[in-house]
Amino acid sequence: LSNLNEIFQPIQDDLAEVEVIMHSSVQSQNPDLSAALERILAAGGKRIRPAISLLTAQILQGPMEKIHFLAASVEVLHSATLVHDDLIDNSLIRRGMQTLNAKWSPGATVLTGDYLFSCSARLAAETESTKVVRRFAETLSIIVNGEITQLFSGPCRLDREDYYQRIYAKTASLFETCSYCSALLSTEDRNTHEVFRTFGKEIGMAFQIVDDILDYTGDQVTLGKPIGSDLQQGLLTLPLQIYAERYPDKPFVKEIISGNCLDDRESIQALISDITKTEAIQESFQIAREFSNRGIQAIEGFPRSDALDSLIKIARFIVDREM
Ligand code: IPE
Ligand code: IPE
Ligand code: MG
Ligand code: MG
């Protein structure tokens, strides 16, 4: 995280302002709800998404006051999806703390997520840009469609195109929105809009690939969330896809290819530990690096500045991170 603090240097004051906006945006009439939302915000998180919006605007000399609302909006939207995601995944730890669903009923958890979506929508409206609000709605529908498809597509699928679509929907679409909406608010130049749209999308793909790798190789304490949970849920991510292509004859692979999910903890653990010993991990990193490099290439042509440097460093951090 110290690394990120350095990268965020050019936007330190803006990020502090975004925290203030987020806290005031989640005030509610119900004290239990307010306390829960305060806890969620106080648990932190890397704040990568708002940082991308802020740095984009700094590069393009955008209207910072509006960008603060945009940045708060994307982070609150992200938090809302996590509240729902942890309930759906039945996950009990996030950002090193107990999740809401560990303490509250599913109903109360869903409603808290809904409330956060409403806060996020209000913040998006503060930008006074119809285009931003439209993209905001579009992003939410892409995420929900992706999650529903994942829930209903049967337990296991081994298909690269399907995987890319899934990670675009769940993660890259929001990263795309962070930089694209910031560009929309900062300039009229369509070409610039597309450049930043590409940047966000490509590094968002890299971000989810690395999240999926860390679910195999990561440290639970550093990550602040459980590992090994994707396979347990029957979610076949890139490391497993590469492993299955390379080693079709290894134990469990035939079962997975034929569509059977592993349901006992021991076979899952054995498979995870075997995958982490192969080059499937490094190859997954390589693919993440390619996405991240395409993002960097998109913005490299802009005149050098601290903000541009930081945005490029975020793209690199995404593939080097351990949290
Ligand atoms: C976690 O996102 C959810 C994914 C899209 C993989 P982050 O890793 O950005 O979570 P925080 O905000 O830092 O906790
Ligand atoms: C989360 O993806 C995506 C959304 C929140 C929409 P993951 O399920 O991989 O995120 P983690 O690993 O729980 O943070
Ligand atoms: Mg999850
Ligand atoms: Mg994950």
Coordinates of C-alpha atoms and ligand atoms in Angstrom, one line a residue:
L1 CA 0.0 0.0 0.0
S2 CA 3.0 2.3 0.6
N3 CA 3.6 1.9 -3.1
L4 CA 0.1 3.1 -3.9
N5 CA 0.5 6.1 -1.6
E6 CA 3.4 7.2 -3.7
I7 CA 1.5 6.7 -6.9
F8 CA -1.5 8.6 -5.6
Q9 CA 0.7 11.6 -4.6
P10 CA -0.5 14.0 -7.4
I11 CA -4.1 13.5 -6.3
Q12 CA -3.7 13.2 -2.5
D13 CA -5.9 16.2 -1.7
D14 CA -8.5 15.2 -4.2
L15 CA -8.8 11.7 -2.7
A16 CA -9.2 13.2 0.8
E17 CA -12.1 15.3 -0.6
V18 CA -13.6 12.2 -2.2
E19 CA -13.6 10.4 1.2
V20 CA -15.5 13.4 2.7
I21 CA -18.0 13.3 -0.1
M22 CA -18.5 9.5 0.2
H23 CA -19.1 9.7 3.9
S24 CA -21.6 12.5 3.7
S25 CA -23.4 10.7 0.8
V26 CA -24.2 7.6 2.8
Q27 CA -25.9 9.3 5.7
S28 CA -29.3 7.7 6.3
Q29 CA -32.3 8.1 8.6
N30 CA -31.7 4.7 10.1
P31 CA -28.9 4.6 12.7
D32 CA -28.1 0.9 12.1
L33 CA -27.9 1.5 8.4
S34 CA -25.7 4.6 8.9
A35 CA -23.4 2.7 11.2
A36 CA -23.0 -0.2 8.8
L37 CA -22.2 2.1 5.9
E38 CA -19.7 4.0 8.0
R39 CA -18.0 0.7 8.8
I40 CA -17.9 -0.3 5.1
L41 CA -16.3 3.0 4.1
A42 CA -13.9 3.0 7.1
A43 CA -12.6 -0.4 6.1
G44 CA -10.9 1.3 3.2
G45 CA -9.9 -0.5 0.2
K46 CA -7.3 0.5 -2.3
R47 CA -9.3 3.3 -3.9
I48 CA -7.9 2.5 -7.3
R49 CA -11.1 3.3 -9.2
P50 CA -11.5 6.9 -7.9
A51 CA -7.8 7.4 -8.4
I52 CA -8.2 6.5 -12.1
S53 CA -10.9 9.1 -12.5
L54 CA -9.0 11.8 -10.7
L55 CA -5.7 11.2 -12.6
T56 CA -7.5 11.1 -15.9
A57 CA -9.0 14.5 -15.2
Q58 CA -5.7 15.9 -14.0
I59 CA -4.1 15.0 -17.3
L60 CA -7.0 16.5 -19.2
Q61 CA -7.3 19.5 -16.9
G62 CA -10.9 18.6 -16.2
P63 CA -13.4 20.3 -13.9
M64 CA -12.2 18.9 -10.6
E65 CA -15.3 19.6 -8.5
K66 CA -17.4 17.5 -10.7
I67 CA -14.7 14.9 -11.0
H68 CA -14.8 14.5 -7.2
F69 CA -18.4 13.5 -7.4
L70 CA -17.7 11.1 -10.2
A71 CA -14.8 9.5 -8.3
A72 CA -17.0 9.2 -5.2
S73 CA -19.8 7.7 -7.3
V74 CA -17.6 4.9 -8.9
E75 CA -16.2 3.9 -5.5
V76 CA -19.6 3.8 -3.8
L77 CA -20.9 1.8 -6.8
H78 CA -17.9 -0.6 -6.4
S79 CA -18.7 -0.9 -2.6
A80 CA -22.3 -1.7 -3.4
T81 CA -21.3 -4.5 -5.8
L82 CA -19.0 -5.9 -3.1
V83 CA -21.8 -6.0 -0.5
H84 CA -24.0 -8.0 -2.9
D85 CA -21.0 -10.1 -4.2
D86 CA -20.1 -11.2 -0.7
L87 CA -23.7 -12.2 0.1
I88 CA -23.9 -14.2 -3.2
D89 CA -20.5 -15.8 -2.6
N90 CA -21.3 -16.3 1.1
S91 CA -18.0 -14.7 1.9
L92 CA -17.4 -13.7 5.5
I93 CA -14.2 -11.5 5.3
R94 CA -13.5 -8.5 3.2
R95 CA -10.8 -5.8 3.6
G96 CA -9.8 -7.8 6.7
M97 CA -13.1 -7.3 8.4
Q98 CA -16.3 -9.2 8.9
T99 CA -18.7 -8.7 5.9
L100 CA -22.2 -7.4 6.4
N101 CA -23.7 -10.8 5.4
A102 CA -21.7 -12.4 8.3
K103 CA -23.8 -10.4 10.7
W104 CA -27.0 -9.3 9.0
S105 CA -29.7 -11.3 7.3
P106 CA -29.6 -11.7 3.5
G107 CA -32.6 -9.3 3.2
A108 CA -30.9 -6.5 5.2
T109 CA -27.7 -7.1 3.3
V110 CA -29.4 -6.8 -0.1
L111 CA -31.2 -3.6 1.0
T112 CA -27.9 -2.1 2.3
G113 CA -26.3 -2.8 -1.2
D114 CA -29.4 -1.2 -2.8
Y115 CA -29.1 1.8 -0.6
L116 CA -25.4 2.2 -1.7
F117 CA -26.5 2.0 -5.3
S118 CA -28.9 4.9 -4.7
C119 CA -26.1 6.9 -3.1
S120 CA -23.9 6.2 -6.0
A121 CA -26.6 7.3 -8.5
R122 CA -27.1 10.5 -6.6
L123 CA -23.4 11.2 -6.8
A124 CA -23.4 10.5 -10.5
A125 CA -26.2 13.0 -11.0
E126 CA -24.1 15.7 -9.2
T127 CA -21.8 15.7 -12.3
E128 CA -24.9 17.2 -14.1
S129 CA -23.9 15.2 -17.2
T130 CA -26.6 13.0 -18.9
K131 CA -23.8 11.1 -20.6
V132 CA -22.2 10.2 -17.3
V133 CA -25.5 9.1 -15.8
R134 CA -26.3 7.1 -18.9
R135 CA -22.9 5.3 -18.7
F136 CA -23.4 4.8 -15.0
A137 CA -26.7 3.0 -15.6
E138 CA -25.2 1.0 -18.5
T139 CA -22.3 -0.2 -16.3
L140 CA -24.7 -1.4 -13.6
S141 CA -26.7 -3.3 -16.1
I142 CA -23.5 -4.9 -17.6
I143 CA -22.4 -6.0 -14.1
V144 CA -25.8 -7.4 -13.1
N145 CA -26.2 -9.2 -16.5
G146 CA -22.8 -10.7 -16.0
E147 CA -23.5 -11.9 -12.5
I148 CA -26.8 -13.4 -13.5
T149 CA -25.3 -15.2 -16.5
Q150 CA -22.6 -16.6 -14.2
L151 CA -25.2 -17.9 -11.7
F152 CA -27.3 -19.6 -14.4
S153 CA -24.6 -20.8 -16.8
G154 CA -24.2 -24.1 -14.9
P155 CA -21.3 -24.7 -12.6
C156 CA -18.3 -25.1 -14.9
R157 CA -17.3 -23.7 -18.2
L158 CA -13.8 -23.8 -19.8
D159 CA -13.8 -21.3 -22.6
R160 CA -11.4 -18.3 -23.0
E161 CA -13.9 -16.1 -24.8
D162 CA -16.5 -16.7 -22.2
Y163 CA -13.9 -15.9 -19.5
Y164 CA -13.1 -12.6 -21.1
Q165 CA -16.7 -11.6 -21.4
R166 CA -17.2 -12.5 -17.7
I167 CA -14.3 -10.4 -16.5
Y168 CA -15.3 -7.5 -18.7
A169 CA -18.8 -7.6 -17.2
K170 CA -17.8 -7.9 -13.6
T171 CA -14.8 -5.6 -13.4
A172 CA -13.4 -4.1 -16.6
S173 CA -16.7 -2.3 -17.4
L174 CA -16.4 -0.3 -14.2
F175 CA -12.7 0.5 -14.8
E176 CA -13.7 1.7 -18.2
T177 CA -16.4 3.9 -16.8
C178 CA -13.8 5.5 -14.3
S179 CA -11.5 6.8 -17.0
Y180 CA -14.1 7.2 -19.8
C181 CA -16.6 9.3 -17.8
S182 CA -13.7 11.4 -16.5
A183 CA -12.7 12.1 -20.0
L184 CA -16.3 12.9 -21.0
L185 CA -16.4 15.6 -18.3
S186 CA -13.0 17.0 -19.2
T187 CA -13.0 17.4 -22.9
E188 CA -15.2 17.5 -26.0
D189 CA -12.6 15.6 -28.0
R190 CA -14.1 12.2 -29.1
N191 CA -10.7 10.7 -29.8
T192 CA -9.6 11.4 -26.2
H193 CA -12.8 9.8 -24.9
E194 CA -12.0 6.6 -26.8
V195 CA -8.3 6.7 -25.7
F196 CA -9.3 6.7 -22.0
R197 CA -12.1 4.3 -22.5
T198 CA -9.5 1.8 -23.9
F199 CA -7.1 2.5 -21.1
G200 CA -9.7 1.7 -18.4
K201 CA -11.1 -1.3 -20.1
E202 CA -7.7 -2.9 -20.7
I203 CA -6.3 -2.4 -17.2
G204 CA -9.6 -3.5 -15.8
M205 CA -9.2 -6.8 -17.6
A206 CA -5.7 -7.1 -16.2
F207 CA -7.0 -6.3 -12.8
Q208 CA -9.6 -9.1 -12.7
I209 CA -7.1 -11.6 -14.2
V210 CA -4.7 -10.8 -11.3
D211 CA -7.6 -11.0 -8.8
D212 CA -8.2 -14.5 -10.2
I213 CA -4.5 -15.4 -9.9
L214 CA -4.4 -14.1 -6.3
D215 CA -7.4 -16.4 -5.5
Y216 CA -4.9 -19.2 -6.1
T217 CA -1.6 -17.7 -4.9
G218 CA -2.5 -14.9 -2.6
D219 CA -2.1 -14.5 1.1
Q220 CA -5.4 -14.3 2.9
V221 CA -4.2 -11.7 5.5
T222 CA -2.6 -9.4 2.9
L223 CA -5.6 -9.7 0.6
G224 CA -8.1 -9.2 3.5
K225 CA -10.4 -11.8 1.9
P226 CA -10.6 -15.6 1.6
I227 CA -8.6 -17.3 -1.1
G228 CA -9.5 -20.5 -3.0
S229 CA -13.1 -19.4 -3.2
D230 CA -13.5 -19.3 -7.0
L231 CA -12.8 -23.0 -7.6
Q232 CA -14.9 -23.8 -4.6
Q233 CA -17.8 -22.0 -6.2
G234 CA -17.2 -23.8 -9.5
L235 CA -15.8 -20.7 -11.1
L236 CA -13.1 -21.6 -13.6
T237 CA -10.8 -18.7 -14.1
L238 CA -7.7 -18.2 -16.2
P239 CA -5.1 -20.2 -14.2
L240 CA -7.3 -23.3 -14.2
Q241 CA -8.1 -22.9 -17.9
I242 CA -4.4 -22.8 -18.9
Y243 CA -3.7 -25.7 -16.5
A244 CA -6.5 -27.8 -18.0
E245 CA -5.3 -27.1 -21.6
R246 CA -1.7 -28.1 -20.7
Y247 CA -2.4 -31.1 -18.6
P248 CA -5.6 -32.7 -19.8
D249 CA -4.6 -36.0 -18.1
K250 CA -3.9 -34.7 -14.6
P251 CA -6.2 -35.8 -11.8
F252 CA -9.5 -33.8 -11.6
V253 CA -9.0 -32.2 -15.0
K254 CA -11.1 -34.7 -16.8
E255 CA -13.9 -34.3 -14.4
I256 CA -13.8 -30.5 -14.7
I257 CA -13.7 -30.7 -18.5
S258 CA -16.6 -33.0 -18.6
G259 CA -18.6 -30.5 -16.6
N260 CA -18.4 -32.0 -13.1
C261 CA -17.5 -29.7 -10.3
L262 CA -15.3 -30.7 -7.5
D263 CA -17.2 -30.6 -4.3
D264 CA -14.9 -31.9 -1.6
R265 CA -12.4 -29.6 0.0
E266 CA -9.6 -32.0 -0.3
S267 CA -9.6 -32.4 -4.1
I268 CA -10.1 -28.7 -4.4
Q269 CA -7.0 -28.0 -2.2
A270 CA -5.0 -30.6 -4.1
L271 CA -5.9 -29.1 -7.4
I272 CA -5.1 -25.5 -6.2
S273 CA -1.7 -26.6 -4.9
D274 CA -0.9 -28.4 -8.1
I275 CA -1.9 -25.5 -10.3
T276 CA 0.3 -23.1 -8.3
K277 CA 3.3 -25.3 -9.0
T278 CA 2.9 -25.1 -12.7
E279 CA 3.6 -22.4 -15.3
A280 CA -0.2 -21.7 -15.5
I281 CA 0.3 -18.9 -13.0
Q282 CA 3.2 -17.2 -14.8
E283 CA 1.3 -17.5 -18.1
S284 CA -1.8 -15.9 -16.6
F285 CA 0.4 -13.1 -15.3
Q286 CA 1.8 -12.7 -18.9
I287 CA -1.7 -12.4 -20.3
A288 CA -2.5 -9.8 -17.6
R289 CA 0.6 -7.9 -18.5
E290 CA -0.4 -7.8 -22.2
F291 CA -3.8 -6.3 -21.3
S292 CA -2.1 -3.8 -19.0
N293 CA 0.5 -2.9 -21.7
R294 CA -2.3 -2.2 -24.2
G295 CA -3.8 0.2 -21.7
I296 CA -0.4 2.0 -21.3
Q297 CA 0.1 2.2 -25.0
A298 CA -3.3 3.9 -25.4
I299 CA -2.3 6.9 -23.2
E300 CA 1.5 7.0 -23.7
G301 CA 1.2 9.7 -26.4
F302 CA 0.0 12.3 -24.0
P303 CA 2.6 14.9 -22.9
R304 CA 4.5 13.7 -19.8
S305 CA 3.2 14.9 -16.4
D306 CA 3.1 13.5 -12.9
A307 CA -0.5 12.5 -13.4
L308 CA 0.3 10.6 -16.5
D309 CA 3.2 8.9 -14.8
S310 CA 0.9 7.8 -12.0
L311 CA -1.7 6.4 -14.3
I312 CA 1.0 4.3 -16.0
K313 CA 2.3 3.2 -12.6
I314 CA -1.3 2.1 -11.7
A315 CA -1.4 0.0 -14.8
R316 CA 1.9 -1.6 -13.7
F317 CA 0.9 -1.9 -10.0
I318 CA -2.2 -3.9 -11.1
V319 CA -0.1 -6.7 -12.4
D320 CA 2.6 -6.6 -9.6
R321 CA 0.3 -6.3 -6.6
E322 CA -0.1 -8.7 -3.8
M323 CA -3.3 -7.2 -2.5
Ligands
IPE1 C1 -12.2 -6.4 -5.5 O1 -11.8 -5.1 -5.9 C2 -13.3 -6.8 -6.4 C3 -12.9 -7.1 -7.8 C4 -13.4 -6.4 -8.8 C5 -11.8 -8.0 -8.0 P1 -10.6 -4.4 -5.2 O2 -9.4 -5.3 -5.1 O3 -10.3 -3.1 -5.9 O4 -11.1 -4.2 -3.8 P2 -10.8 -3.0 -2.7 O5 -11.7 -1.9 -3.0 O6 -9.3 -2.7 -2.8 O7 -11.1 -3.7 -1.4
IPE2 C1 -16.1 -9.3 -7.8 O1 -15.3 -10.3 -8.4 C2 -16.8 -8.6 -8.9 C3 -17.9 -7.7 -8.5 C4 -17.9 -7.2 -7.3 C5 -19.0 -7.4 -9.4 P1 -14.8 -11.4 -7.3 O2 -15.9 -12.2 -6.8 O3 -13.6 -12.1 -7.9 O4 -14.2 -10.4 -6.2 P2 -13.6 -10.9 -4.9 O5 -12.5 -11.8 -5.2 O6 -14.7 -11.5 -4.1 O7 -13.1 -9.6 -4.3
MG3 MG -16.4 -12.6 -4.6
MG4 MG -11.9 -12.7 -6.8

